[in-house]
Amino acid sequence: MPHIAHAADQHQNDGLADEVVLGVDTHKDLHVAAVVTVLGALVDTRSFPTTAAGYRQLWDWARTLGTVRRAGVECTGSYGAALARHLRSESVEVIEVNQPDKATRRRRGKTDVLDAEAAAHAVLAGCATASAKAGDGPVEMIRMFKLAKASAVKARTQSINQLKAVLVGADTGLREALSGLSNTVLIRRCAELDAGTAHDVTTAAA
């Protein structure tokens, strides 16, 4: 039995020796990845497009460099969301990594490669421990609905403000006919205006 236990321990140690950590600096069109050993030595860096094929290429490249169990990824709620989902589907623990602050970037110089390497080191050092946002469940669905609603409300507010700005400089008769109305009634009345062909300021305002 002892020799069996020793063999199992040896196999586990070999797995640890082969382990590497992935770090990714995410952007809209391109992700920059870095792989480091568990001792912190940089193994390699490479850039990949933010496409389904690009995510597969990134994963295939990373696992040729060692056993990838953990990955530090920036912006898992936005630019890094799709990549995080892909890595989780490959049974990789994805950890949210904060972008370096401006002072740190000035001190060391700003490059995407350095940021990717720093993401991997943050995981190794235990500075980054928060699990990445799932991005594929009810919370993400609600986030999308909230985003759409916020955009619609903003557009509605801008449109009403623009409408009232036009009325301020409109012909007196038109302005008085539409003054004092609630937004709902004002919009309905404006929609009923017979604009016809714009040939003066009044018809242009209509």
Coordinates of N, CA and C in Angstrom, one line a residue:
M1 N 0.8 -1.2 0.0 CA 0.0 0.0 0.0 C 0.8 1.3 0.0
P2 N 1.9 1.3 0.8 CA 2.7 2.5 0.8 C 3.2 2.9 -0.6
H3 N 3.6 1.9 -1.4 CA 4.1 2.3 -2.8 C 3.0 2.9 -3.6
I4 N 1.7 2.4 -3.4 CA 0.6 2.9 -4.1 C 0.4 4.4 -3.8
A5 N 0.4 4.7 -2.4 CA 0.2 6.0 -2.0 C 1.3 7.0 -2.5
H6 N 2.5 6.5 -2.5 CA 3.6 7.3 -3.0 C 3.4 7.6 -4.5
A7 N 2.9 6.6 -5.3 CA 2.7 6.8 -6.7 C 1.6 7.9 -6.9
A8 N 0.6 7.8 -6.1 CA -0.5 8.8 -6.2 C 0.0 10.2 -5.8
D9 N 0.8 10.3 -4.8 CA 1.4 11.6 -4.4 C 2.3 12.1 -5.5
Q10 N 3.0 11.2 -6.1 CA 3.9 11.7 -7.2 C 3.1 12.2 -8.4
H11 N 2.0 11.5 -8.7 CA 1.2 11.9 -9.8 C 0.6 13.3 -9.5
Q12 N 0.2 13.5 -8.3 CA -0.4 14.8 -7.9 C 0.7 15.9 -8.0
N13 N 1.9 15.6 -7.5 CA 2.9 16.6 -7.6 C 3.3 17.0 -9.1
D14 N 3.3 15.9 -9.9 CA 3.5 16.2 -11.3 C 2.5 17.1 -11.9
G15 N 1.2 16.9 -11.5 CA 0.1 17.8 -12.0 C 0.3 19.2 -11.5
L16 N 0.8 19.4 -10.3 CA 1.0 20.8 -9.8 C 2.2 21.4 -10.5
A17 N 3.2 20.6 -10.8 CA 4.4 21.1 -11.5 C 4.0 21.6 -12.9
D18 N 3.0 21.0 -13.5 CA 2.6 21.3 -14.8 C 1.6 22.4 -14.9
E19 N 1.1 22.8 -13.7 CA 0.1 23.8 -13.7 C 0.6 25.2 -14.1
V20 N -0.2 25.9 -14.9 CA 0.1 27.3 -15.2 C -1.2 28.1 -15.0
V21 N -1.0 29.4 -14.9 CA -2.2 30.3 -14.7 C -2.3 31.3 -15.9
L22 N -3.5 31.4 -16.3 CA -3.8 32.3 -17.5 C -4.2 33.7 -17.0
G23 N -3.7 34.7 -17.6 CA -4.2 36.1 -17.3 C -4.6 36.8 -18.6
V24 N -5.7 37.5 -18.6 CA -6.2 38.1 -19.9 C -6.5 39.6 -19.6
D25 N -6.0 40.4 -20.5 CA -6.3 41.8 -20.6 C -7.3 42.0 -21.7
T26 N -8.6 42.3 -21.4 CA -9.7 42.3 -22.3 C -9.9 43.6 -23.0
H27 N -10.3 43.6 -24.2 CA -10.7 44.8 -25.0 C -11.9 44.5 -25.9
K28 N -12.4 45.4 -26.6 CA -13.6 45.2 -27.4 C -13.3 44.2 -28.6
D29 N -12.2 44.4 -29.3 CA -11.9 43.7 -30.5 C -10.8 42.7 -30.3
L30 N -10.0 42.8 -29.2 CA -8.8 42.0 -29.1 C -8.5 41.7 -27.6
H31 N -8.2 40.4 -27.3 CA -7.8 40.1 -25.9 C -6.3 39.7 -26.0
V32 N -5.6 40.2 -25.0 CA -4.2 39.9 -24.8 C -4.0 38.9 -23.7
A33 N -3.5 37.7 -23.9 CA -3.3 36.7 -22.9 C -1.9 36.5 -22.5
A34 N -1.7 36.1 -21.3 CA -0.4 35.7 -20.8 C -0.5 34.5 -19.9
V35 N 0.5 33.6 -20.0 CA 0.5 32.4 -19.2 C 1.8 32.4 -18.3
V36 N 1.6 32.2 -17.0 CA 2.7 32.1 -16.1 C 2.7 30.8 -15.3
T37 N 3.9 30.4 -14.9 CA 4.0 29.2 -14.0 C 3.5 29.5 -12.6
V38 N 3.3 28.5 -11.8 CA 2.9 28.7 -10.4 C 3.9 29.4 -9.6
L39 N 5.1 29.5 -10.2 CA 6.2 30.3 -9.5 C 6.3 31.7 -10.0
G40 N 5.4 32.0 -10.9 CA 5.3 33.4 -11.4 C 6.2 33.7 -12.6
A41 N 6.8 32.7 -13.2 CA 7.6 33.0 -14.4 C 6.7 33.1 -15.7
L42 N 7.0 34.1 -16.5 CA 6.2 34.2 -17.7 C 6.6 33.1 -18.7
V43 N 5.6 32.5 -19.2 CA 5.8 31.4 -20.2 C 5.7 31.9 -21.6
D44 N 4.5 32.6 -21.9 CA 4.3 33.2 -23.2 C 3.1 34.1 -23.2
T45 N 3.0 35.0 -24.2 CA 1.9 35.9 -24.4 C 1.5 35.9 -25.8
R46 N 0.2 36.2 -26.0 CA -0.3 36.2 -27.4 C -1.6 37.0 -27.4
S47 N -2.0 37.5 -28.6 CA -3.3 38.2 -28.8 C -4.2 37.4 -29.6
F48 N -5.5 37.5 -29.3 CA -6.6 36.8 -30.0 C -7.8 37.7 -30.2
P49 N -8.5 37.5 -31.3 CA -9.7 38.3 -31.6 C -10.8 37.9 -30.7
T50 N -11.7 38.8 -30.5 CA -12.9 38.5 -29.6 C -14.0 37.9 -30.3
T51 N -13.8 36.7 -30.8 CA -14.8 36.0 -31.6 C -14.8 34.5 -31.0
A52 N -15.8 33.8 -31.4 CA -15.9 32.4 -30.9 C -14.7 31.6 -31.3
A53 N -14.2 31.8 -32.5 CA -13.0 31.1 -33.0 C -11.8 31.6 -32.2
G54 N -11.8 32.9 -31.9 CA -10.7 33.5 -31.1 C -10.6 32.9 -29.7
Y55 N -11.7 32.7 -29.1 CA -11.8 32.1 -27.7 C -11.3 30.7 -27.8
R56 N -11.6 29.9 -28.8 CA -11.2 28.6 -28.9 C -9.6 28.5 -29.1
Q57 N -9.2 29.5 -30.0 CA -7.7 29.6 -30.2 C -7.0 29.9 -28.9
L58 N -7.5 30.8 -28.2 CA -6.9 31.2 -26.9 C -6.8 30.0 -26.0
W59 N -7.9 29.3 -25.8 CA -7.9 28.1 -24.9 C -6.9 27.0 -25.4
D60 N -6.9 26.7 -26.7 CA -6.1 25.7 -27.3 C -4.6 26.1 -27.1
W61 N -4.3 27.4 -27.3 CA -2.9 27.8 -27.1 C -2.5 27.7 -25.6
A62 N -3.4 28.2 -24.7 CA -3.0 28.2 -23.3 C -2.8 26.7 -22.7
R63 N -3.6 25.8 -23.1 CA -3.4 24.4 -22.6 C -2.3 23.7 -23.2
T64 N -1.7 24.2 -24.3 CA -0.5 23.6 -24.8 C 0.7 23.9 -23.9
L65 N 0.6 25.0 -23.1 CA 1.7 25.4 -22.2 C 1.6 24.8 -20.8
G66 N 0.6 24.1 -20.5 CA 0.5 23.5 -19.2 C -1.0 23.2 -18.8
T67 N -1.2 22.8 -17.6 CA -2.5 22.5 -17.1 C -3.1 23.8 -16.6
V68 N -4.2 24.3 -17.2 CA -4.8 25.5 -16.8 C -6.1 25.2 -16.0
R69 N -6.0 25.6 -14.7 CA -7.1 25.4 -13.8 C -7.7 26.7 -13.4
R70 N -6.9 27.8 -13.4 CA -7.3 29.1 -13.0 C -7.0 30.2 -14.1
A71 N -7.9 31.2 -14.2 CA -7.6 32.3 -15.1 C -8.1 33.6 -14.5
G72 N -7.2 34.6 -14.5 CA -7.6 35.9 -14.1 C -8.0 36.7 -15.3
V73 N -9.2 37.2 -15.3 CA -9.7 37.9 -16.5 C -10.3 39.3 -16.1
E74 N -9.9 40.3 -16.8 CA -10.4 41.7 -16.5 C -11.8 41.8 -17.1
C75 N -12.6 42.7 -16.5 CA -13.9 43.1 -17.1 C -14.8 41.9 -17.5
T76 N -15.0 41.0 -16.5 CA -15.8 39.8 -16.8 C -17.3 40.2 -17.0
G77 N -17.7 41.4 -16.6 CA -19.0 41.9 -16.8 C -19.3 42.6 -18.1
S78 N -18.2 42.8 -18.9 CA -18.4 43.5 -20.1 C -17.5 42.9 -21.2
Y79 N -16.3 43.4 -21.5 CA -15.5 42.9 -22.6 C -15.1 41.5 -22.4
G80 N -14.9 41.1 -21.1 CA -14.4 39.7 -20.9 C -15.5 38.7 -20.6
A81 N -16.8 39.1 -20.7 CA -17.9 38.2 -20.4 C -17.9 36.9 -21.2
A82 N -17.9 37.1 -22.5 CA -18.0 35.9 -23.4 C -16.8 35.0 -23.2
L83 N -15.6 35.5 -23.0 CA -14.4 34.7 -22.8 C -14.6 33.9 -21.5
A84 N -15.1 34.6 -20.5 CA -15.2 34.0 -19.2 C -16.2 32.8 -19.3
R85 N -17.3 33.0 -20.0 CA -18.2 31.9 -20.2 C -17.5 30.7 -20.9
H86 N -16.7 31.0 -21.9 CA -16.0 29.9 -22.7 C -15.0 29.2 -21.8
L87 N -14.3 29.9 -21.0 CA -13.3 29.3 -20.1 C -14.0 28.4 -19.0
R88 N -15.2 28.9 -18.5 CA -15.9 28.1 -17.5 C -16.4 26.8 -18.1
S89 N -16.8 26.9 -19.4 CA -17.3 25.7 -20.1 C -16.2 24.6 -20.2
E90 N -14.9 25.1 -20.1 CA -13.7 24.2 -20.1 C -13.3 23.8 -18.7
S91 N -14.2 24.1 -17.7 CA -13.9 23.7 -16.3 C -12.7 24.5 -15.7
V92 N -12.5 25.7 -16.2 CA -11.5 26.6 -15.7 C -12.2 27.6 -14.6
E93 N -11.5 27.7 -13.5 CA -12.0 28.7 -12.5 C -11.6 30.1 -13.0
V94 N -12.6 30.9 -13.3 CA -12.4 32.3 -13.8 C -12.5 33.3 -12.6
I95 N -11.5 34.0 -12.4 CA -11.4 35.0 -11.3 C -11.4 36.4 -11.9
E96 N -12.3 37.3 -11.3 CA -12.4 38.7 -11.7 C -11.1 39.4 -11.2
V97 N -10.5 40.1 -12.2 CA -9.3 40.9 -11.8 C -9.5 42.3 -12.2
N98 N -9.3 43.2 -11.2 CA -9.4 44.6 -11.4 C -8.3 45.2 -12.3
Q99 N -8.7 46.2 -13.1 CA -7.7 46.8 -13.9 C -6.7 47.6 -13.0
P100 N -5.4 47.6 -13.4 CA -4.5 48.4 -12.6 C -4.8 49.9 -12.5
D101 N -4.6 50.5 -11.4 CA -4.9 51.9 -11.3 C -3.9 52.7 -12.1
K102 N -4.3 54.0 -12.3 CA -3.5 54.8 -13.2 C -2.1 55.0 -12.7
A103 N -1.9 55.1 -11.3 CA -0.6 55.3 -10.7 C 0.3 54.2 -11.0
T104 N -0.3 52.9 -10.9 CA 0.5 51.7 -11.1 C 0.9 51.7 -12.6
R105 N 0.0 52.0 -13.5 CA 0.3 52.0 -14.9 C 1.4 53.0 -15.3
R106 N 1.3 54.1 -14.7 CA 2.3 55.2 -15.0 C 3.7 54.7 -14.5
R107 N 3.7 54.0 -13.4 CA 5.0 53.6 -12.8 C 5.7 52.5 -13.6
R108 N 4.9 51.6 -14.1 CA 5.5 50.5 -14.8 C 5.4 50.6 -16.3
G109 N 4.6 51.5 -16.8 CA 4.4 51.6 -18.2 C 3.2 50.9 -18.6
K110 N 2.4 51.4 -19.5 CA 1.1 50.8 -19.9 C 1.3 50.0 -21.2
T111 N 1.2 48.7 -21.0 CA 1.1 47.8 -22.2 C 0.1 46.7 -21.8
D112 N -0.6 46.2 -22.9 CA -1.6 45.2 -22.7 C -0.9 43.9 -22.2
V113 N 0.3 43.6 -22.7 CA 1.0 42.4 -22.2 C 1.3 42.4 -20.8
L114 N 1.7 43.6 -20.3 CA 2.0 43.7 -18.8 C 0.7 43.5 -18.0
D115 N -0.4 44.1 -18.5 CA -1.7 44.0 -17.8 C -2.1 42.5 -17.8
A116 N -1.9 41.8 -18.9 CA -2.3 40.4 -18.9 C -1.5 39.6 -17.9
E117 N -0.2 39.8 -17.9 CA 0.7 39.1 -17.0 C 0.3 39.5 -15.5
A118 N 0.0 40.8 -15.3 CA -0.4 41.2 -13.9 C -1.7 40.5 -13.5
A119 N -2.6 40.2 -14.4 CA -3.8 39.5 -14.1 C -3.5 38.1 -13.6
A120 N -2.6 37.4 -14.2 CA -2.2 36.1 -13.8 C -1.5 36.1 -12.4
H121 N -0.6 37.1 -12.2 CA 0.1 37.3 -11.0 C -0.9 37.6 -9.8
A122 N -1.9 38.4 -10.1 CA -2.9 38.7 -9.1 C -3.6 37.5 -8.6
V123 N -3.9 36.5 -9.5 CA -4.5 35.2 -9.1 C -3.5 34.4 -8.2
L124 N -2.2 34.4 -8.7 CA -1.2 33.6 -7.9 C -1.0 34.2 -6.5
A125 N -1.0 35.5 -6.4 CA -0.7 36.2 -5.1 C -1.9 36.2 -4.2
G126 N -3.1 35.8 -4.7 CA -4.3 35.9 -3.9 C -4.9 37.3 -3.8
C127 N -4.4 38.2 -4.6 CA -5.0 39.6 -4.6 C -6.3 39.6 -5.3
A128 N -6.5 38.7 -6.2 CA -7.8 38.6 -6.9 C -8.4 37.2 -6.5
T129 N -9.6 37.3 -5.9 CA -10.2 36.1 -5.4 C -11.7 36.0 -5.7
A130 N -12.3 37.1 -6.2 CA -13.7 37.1 -6.5 C -14.0 36.3 -7.8
S131 N -15.0 35.4 -7.7 CA -15.4 34.7 -8.9 C -15.9 35.6 -9.9
A132 N -15.7 35.3 -11.2 CA -16.1 36.1 -12.3 C -17.7 36.1 -12.3
K133 N -18.2 37.2 -12.8 CA -19.7 37.2 -13.0 C -20.1 36.1 -14.0
A134 N -21.2 35.4 -13.7 CA -21.6 34.2 -14.5 C -21.9 34.7 -15.9
G135 N -22.8 35.7 -16.0 CA -23.1 36.2 -17.3 C -24.0 35.3 -18.2
D136 N -24.6 34.3 -17.6 CA -25.4 33.4 -18.4 C -26.6 32.9 -17.6
G137 N -27.1 33.7 -16.6 CA -28.2 33.3 -15.8 C -29.2 34.4 -15.7
P138 N -30.2 34.3 -14.7 CA -31.2 35.3 -14.5 C -30.7 36.7 -14.2
V139 N -29.5 36.8 -13.5 CA -29.0 38.1 -13.2 C -28.5 38.8 -14.5
E140 N -27.9 38.1 -15.4 CA -27.5 38.7 -16.7 C -28.7 39.1 -17.5
M141 N -29.8 38.3 -17.5 CA -31.0 38.6 -18.2 C -31.6 39.9 -17.7
I142 N -31.6 40.0 -16.3 CA -32.2 41.3 -15.7 C -31.3 42.5 -16.1
R143 N -30.0 42.2 -16.1 CA -29.0 43.3 -16.4 C -29.3 43.9 -17.8
M144 N -29.6 42.9 -18.8 CA -29.9 43.3 -20.2 C -31.2 44.1 -20.2
F145 N -32.2 43.6 -19.5 CA -33.5 44.3 -19.5 C -33.3 45.7 -18.9
K146 N -32.6 45.8 -17.8 CA -32.4 47.1 -17.2 C -31.6 48.1 -18.1
L147 N -30.6 47.5 -18.8 CA -29.9 48.4 -19.8 C -30.8 48.9 -20.9
A148 N -31.6 48.0 -21.4 CA -32.6 48.5 -22.5 C -33.5 49.5 -21.9
K149 N -34.0 49.3 -20.7 CA -35.0 50.3 -20.1 C -34.3 51.6 -19.9
A150 N -33.1 51.6 -19.3 CA -32.4 52.8 -19.1 C -32.1 53.6 -20.4
S151 N -31.8 52.9 -21.4 CA -31.5 53.5 -22.7 C -32.8 54.2 -23.3
A152 N -33.9 53.4 -23.1 CA -35.2 53.9 -23.6 C -35.7 55.2 -22.9
V153 N -35.5 55.1 -21.5 CA -35.9 56.3 -20.7 C -35.0 57.5 -21.0
K154 N -33.7 57.3 -21.3 CA -32.8 58.4 -21.6 C -33.2 59.0 -23.0
A155 N -33.5 58.1 -23.9 CA -33.9 58.6 -25.3 C -35.2 59.4 -25.2
R156 N -36.2 58.9 -24.4 CA -37.5 59.6 -24.2 C -37.3 61.0 -23.6
T157 N -36.4 61.1 -22.6 CA -36.2 62.3 -21.9 C -35.5 63.3 -22.9
Q158 N -34.6 62.8 -23.7 CA -33.9 63.7 -24.7 C -34.9 64.2 -25.8
S159 N -35.8 63.3 -26.2 CA -36.8 63.7 -27.2 C -37.7 64.8 -26.7
I160 N -38.2 64.6 -25.4 CA -39.1 65.6 -24.9 C -38.4 66.9 -24.7
N161 N -37.2 66.9 -24.2 CA -36.4 68.1 -24.1 C -36.2 68.8 -25.4
Q162 N -36.0 68.1 -26.5 CA -35.8 68.6 -27.8 C -37.1 69.2 -28.3
L163 N -38.2 68.5 -28.0 CA -39.5 69.0 -28.5 C -39.8 70.4 -27.8
K164 N -39.6 70.4 -26.5 CA -39.9 71.7 -25.8 C -38.9 72.8 -26.2
A165 N -37.7 72.5 -26.6 CA -36.8 73.5 -27.1 C -37.3 74.1 -28.4
V166 N -37.9 73.2 -29.3 CA -38.5 73.7 -30.5 C -39.6 74.6 -30.3
L167 N -40.5 74.3 -29.3 CA -41.7 75.1 -29.0 C -41.3 76.5 -28.5
V168 N -40.1 76.5 -27.8 CA -39.7 77.8 -27.2 C -39.6 78.9 -28.3
G169 N -39.0 78.5 -29.5 CA -38.8 79.4 -30.5 C -39.9 79.4 -31.6
A170 N -40.9 78.6 -31.4 CA -42.0 78.4 -32.4 C -42.9 79.6 -32.5
D171 N -43.7 79.7 -33.5 CA -44.7 80.7 -33.7 C -45.6 80.8 -32.4
T172 N -46.0 82.0 -32.1 CA -46.7 82.2 -30.9 C -48.0 81.4 -30.8
G173 N -48.8 81.3 -31.9 CA -50.0 80.6 -32.0 C -49.8 79.1 -31.7
L174 N -48.7 78.5 -32.3 CA -48.4 77.1 -32.1 C -47.9 76.9 -30.7
R175 N -47.1 77.8 -30.2 CA -46.6 77.6 -28.8 C -47.7 77.7 -27.8
E176 N -48.6 78.6 -27.9 CA -49.7 78.8 -26.9 C -50.7 77.6 -27.0
A177 N -50.9 77.1 -28.2 CA -51.8 75.9 -28.4 C -51.2 74.7 -27.7
L178 N -49.9 74.6 -27.5 CA -49.3 73.4 -27.0 C -48.8 73.6 -25.6
S179 N -49.0 74.8 -25.0 CA -48.4 75.1 -23.7 C -49.3 74.5 -22.6
G180 N -48.7 74.3 -21.4 CA -49.4 73.8 -20.3 C -49.9 72.4 -20.3
L181 N -49.5 71.6 -21.3 CA -50.0 70.2 -21.4 C -49.0 69.3 -20.8
S182 N -49.5 68.2 -20.3 CA -48.7 67.1 -19.8 C -47.8 66.5 -21.0
N183 N -46.8 65.9 -20.6 CA -45.9 65.3 -21.7 C -46.7 64.3 -22.6
T184 N -47.5 63.5 -22.0 CA -48.3 62.6 -22.8 C -49.2 63.2 -23.8
V185 N -50.0 64.2 -23.3 CA -50.9 65.0 -24.1 C -50.2 65.8 -25.2
L186 N -49.0 66.4 -24.8 CA -48.2 67.2 -25.7 C -47.8 66.4 -26.9
I187 N -47.3 65.2 -26.6 CA -46.8 64.3 -27.6 C -47.9 63.9 -28.6
R188 N -49.1 63.6 -28.0 CA -50.2 63.2 -28.8 C -50.6 64.3 -29.7
R189 N -50.7 65.6 -29.1 CA -51.1 66.7 -30.0 C -50.1 67.0 -31.1
C190 N -48.8 66.9 -30.8 CA -47.8 67.1 -31.8 C -47.9 66.1 -32.9
A191 N -48.2 64.8 -32.5 CA -48.4 63.8 -33.5 C -49.5 64.0 -34.5
E192 N -50.5 64.8 -34.0 CA -51.7 65.1 -34.8 C -51.5 66.3 -35.6
L193 N -50.4 67.1 -35.5 CA -50.2 68.3 -36.3 C -50.1 67.9 -37.8
D194 N -50.7 68.8 -38.6 CA -50.6 68.6 -40.0 C -49.4 69.4 -40.5
A195 N -48.2 68.8 -40.6 CA -47.0 69.5 -41.0 C -47.1 69.9 -42.4
G196 N -47.6 69.1 -43.3 CA -47.6 69.5 -44.7 C -46.2 69.7 -45.2
T197 N -46.1 70.7 -46.1 CA -44.8 71.0 -46.7 C -44.2 72.2 -45.9
A198 N -43.0 72.1 -45.4 CA -42.4 73.2 -44.7 C -42.0 74.3 -45.6
H199 N -42.7 75.5 -45.4 CA -42.4 76.6 -46.3 C -42.1 77.9 -45.5
D200 N -42.3 77.8 -44.1 CA -41.9 78.9 -43.3 C -41.5 78.3 -41.9
V201 N -41.2 79.2 -40.9 CA -40.7 78.7 -39.6 C -41.8 78.0 -38.9
T202 N -43.1 78.4 -39.0 CA -44.2 77.7 -38.3 C -44.4 76.3 -38.8
T203 N -44.4 76.1 -40.1 CA -44.6 74.7 -40.7 C -43.3 73.9 -40.4
A204 N -42.2 74.5 -40.4 CA -40.9 73.8 -40.1 C -41.0 73.3 -38.7
A205 N -41.4 74.1 -37.8 CA -41.5 73.7 -36.4 C -42.5 72.5 -36.2
A206 N -43.7 72.6 -36.9 CA -44.7 71.6 -36.9 C -44.1 70.3 -37.4

